Short mmCIF file of C-alpha atoms in Angstrom, two decimals:
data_model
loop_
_atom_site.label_atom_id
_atom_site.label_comp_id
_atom_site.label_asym_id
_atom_site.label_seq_id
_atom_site.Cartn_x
_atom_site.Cartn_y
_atom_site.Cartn_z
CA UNK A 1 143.16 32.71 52.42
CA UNK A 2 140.51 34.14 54.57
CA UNK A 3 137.42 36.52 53.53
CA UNK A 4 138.93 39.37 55.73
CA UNK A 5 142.15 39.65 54.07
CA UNK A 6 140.97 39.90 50.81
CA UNK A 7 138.06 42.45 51.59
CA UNK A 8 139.65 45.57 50.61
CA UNK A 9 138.79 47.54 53.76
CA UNK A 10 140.66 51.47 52.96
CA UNK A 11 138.59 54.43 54.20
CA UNK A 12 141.04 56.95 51.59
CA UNK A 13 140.71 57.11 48.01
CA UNK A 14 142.20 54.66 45.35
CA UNK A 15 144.96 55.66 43.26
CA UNK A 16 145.60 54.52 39.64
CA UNK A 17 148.81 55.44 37.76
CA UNK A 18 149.61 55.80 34.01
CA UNK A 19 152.29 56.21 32.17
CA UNK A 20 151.40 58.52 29.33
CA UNK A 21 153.03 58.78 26.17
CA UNK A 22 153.02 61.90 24.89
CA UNK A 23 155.70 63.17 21.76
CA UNK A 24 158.94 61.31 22.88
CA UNK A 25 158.17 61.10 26.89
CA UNK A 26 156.21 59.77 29.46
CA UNK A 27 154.38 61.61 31.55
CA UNK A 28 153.03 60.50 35.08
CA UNK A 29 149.31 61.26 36.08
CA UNK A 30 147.61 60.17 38.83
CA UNK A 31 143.75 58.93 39.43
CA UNK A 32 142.51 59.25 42.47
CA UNK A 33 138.89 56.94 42.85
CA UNK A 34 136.91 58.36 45.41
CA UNK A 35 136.41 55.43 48.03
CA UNK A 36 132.52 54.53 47.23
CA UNK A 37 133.53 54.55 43.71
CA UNK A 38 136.25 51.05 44.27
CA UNK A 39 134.03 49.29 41.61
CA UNK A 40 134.99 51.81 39.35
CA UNK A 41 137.85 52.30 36.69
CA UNK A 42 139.83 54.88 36.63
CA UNK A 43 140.87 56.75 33.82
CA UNK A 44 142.32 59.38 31.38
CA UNK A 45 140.60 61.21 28.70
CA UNK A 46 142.70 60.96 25.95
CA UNK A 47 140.78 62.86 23.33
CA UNK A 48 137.14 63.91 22.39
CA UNK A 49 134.86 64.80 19.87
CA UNK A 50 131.26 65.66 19.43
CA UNK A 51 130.09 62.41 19.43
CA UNK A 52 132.21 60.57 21.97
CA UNK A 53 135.62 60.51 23.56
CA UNK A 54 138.54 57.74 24.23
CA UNK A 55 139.66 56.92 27.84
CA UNK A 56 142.90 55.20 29.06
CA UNK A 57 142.45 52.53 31.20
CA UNK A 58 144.51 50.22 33.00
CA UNK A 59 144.96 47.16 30.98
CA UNK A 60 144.76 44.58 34.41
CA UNK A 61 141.20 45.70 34.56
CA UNK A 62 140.00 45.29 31.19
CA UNK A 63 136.36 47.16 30.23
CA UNK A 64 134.07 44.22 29.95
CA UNK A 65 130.54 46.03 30.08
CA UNK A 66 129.12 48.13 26.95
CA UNK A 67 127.03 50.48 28.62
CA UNK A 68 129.06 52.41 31.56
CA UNK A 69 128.53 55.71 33.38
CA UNK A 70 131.32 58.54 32.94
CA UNK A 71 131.86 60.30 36.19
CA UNK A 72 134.08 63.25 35.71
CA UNK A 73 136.86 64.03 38.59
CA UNK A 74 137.06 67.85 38.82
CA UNK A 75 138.28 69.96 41.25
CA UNK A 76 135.15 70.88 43.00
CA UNK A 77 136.76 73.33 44.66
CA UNK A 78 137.37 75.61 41.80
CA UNK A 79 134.16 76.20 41.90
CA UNK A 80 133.42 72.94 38.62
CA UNK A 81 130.54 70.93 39.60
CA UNK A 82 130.74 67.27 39.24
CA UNK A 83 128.90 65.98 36.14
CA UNK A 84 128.79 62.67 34.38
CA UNK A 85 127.55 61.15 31.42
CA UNK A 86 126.47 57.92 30.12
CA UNK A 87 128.23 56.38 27.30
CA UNK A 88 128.29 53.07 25.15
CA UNK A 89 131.72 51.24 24.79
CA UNK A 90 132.59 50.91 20.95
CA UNK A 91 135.80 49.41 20.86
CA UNK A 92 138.89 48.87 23.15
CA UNK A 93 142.51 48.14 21.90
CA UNK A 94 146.03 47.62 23.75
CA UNK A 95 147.65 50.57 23.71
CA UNK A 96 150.91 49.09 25.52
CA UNK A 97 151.01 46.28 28.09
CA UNK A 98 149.72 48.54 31.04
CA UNK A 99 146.80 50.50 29.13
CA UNK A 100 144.21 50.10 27.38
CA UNK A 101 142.31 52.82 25.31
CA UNK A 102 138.61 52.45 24.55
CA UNK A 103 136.38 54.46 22.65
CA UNK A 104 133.22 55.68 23.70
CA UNK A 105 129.76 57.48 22.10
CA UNK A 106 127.44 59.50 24.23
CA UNK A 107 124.41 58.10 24.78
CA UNK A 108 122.47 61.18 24.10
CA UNK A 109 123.03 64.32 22.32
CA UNK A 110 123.73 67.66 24.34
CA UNK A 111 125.55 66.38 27.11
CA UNK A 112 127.42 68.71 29.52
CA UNK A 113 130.15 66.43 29.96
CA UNK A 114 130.94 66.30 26.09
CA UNK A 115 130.25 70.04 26.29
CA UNK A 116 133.03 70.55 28.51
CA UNK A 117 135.49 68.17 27.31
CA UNK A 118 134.56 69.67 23.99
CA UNK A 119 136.45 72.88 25.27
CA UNK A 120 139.50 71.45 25.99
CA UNK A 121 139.96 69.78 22.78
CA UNK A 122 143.75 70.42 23.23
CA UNK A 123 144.37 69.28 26.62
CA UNK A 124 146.59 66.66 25.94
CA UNK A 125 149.10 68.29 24.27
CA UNK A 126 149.01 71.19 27.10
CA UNK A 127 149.43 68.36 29.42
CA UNK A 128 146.06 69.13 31.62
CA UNK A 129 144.81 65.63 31.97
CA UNK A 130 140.92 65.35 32.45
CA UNK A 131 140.21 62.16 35.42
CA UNK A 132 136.99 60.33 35.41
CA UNK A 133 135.76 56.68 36.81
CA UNK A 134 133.82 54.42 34.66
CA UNK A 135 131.19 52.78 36.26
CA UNK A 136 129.32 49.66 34.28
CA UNK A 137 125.44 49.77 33.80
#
């Protein structure tokens, strides 16, 4: 196989799907990487607390890395402003053959991104699904 057909050469943004479970269905959401964030994985907040949060992942790209940087994916033009936060991988489990869930701890206390996902402590069962993109450190 030659170098240029596996250099992944798309000018749009990636797209990762899960399959949620959620009560007795599944529900679709999307992730959509922006393009200089490839490197990245994708994924769902699942749930959060004051210390730390877990994050559905796709289980073909396991987490490998401890330390990673949480880049939330909010719609900027709602007026949110982008904001990340940098975490420390605790533990990651199979959650079914396609995901994986992790759990994470903020690095350090007072973050705005575990300020905000602090306030929508029952997204999930709403069905608003917070995005973000891991990136190791």
């Amino acid at each position: 196989m030659n170098s240029q057909a596996t250099t992944d050469k798309r000018k749009d943004q990636r797209v990762e799907f899960f399959l949620i479970p959620v009560q007795r269905e599944q529900v679709p959401v999307w992730v959509f990487k922006p393009a200089h964030e490839k490197q990245g994985h994708g994924g769902v907040i699942a749930n959060v607390s004051k210390s730390g949060l877990q994050i559905l992942t796709l289980a073909e790209k396991p987490l490998t890395a401890q330390h990673y940087e949480l880049k939330l994916l909010l719609d900027e033009q709602q007026g949110i402003e982008p904001f990340s936060a940098h975490m420390r991988r605790a533990w990651s489990e199979s959650l079914s053959t396609l995901i994986d869930v992790s759990g994470f701890e903020y690095q350090s206390t007072g973050s705005s991104a575990g300020e905000f996902l602090t306030a929508f402590e029952s997204f999930a069962d709403r069905k608003i699904w917070v995005r973000g993109v891991l990136l190791p450190q």
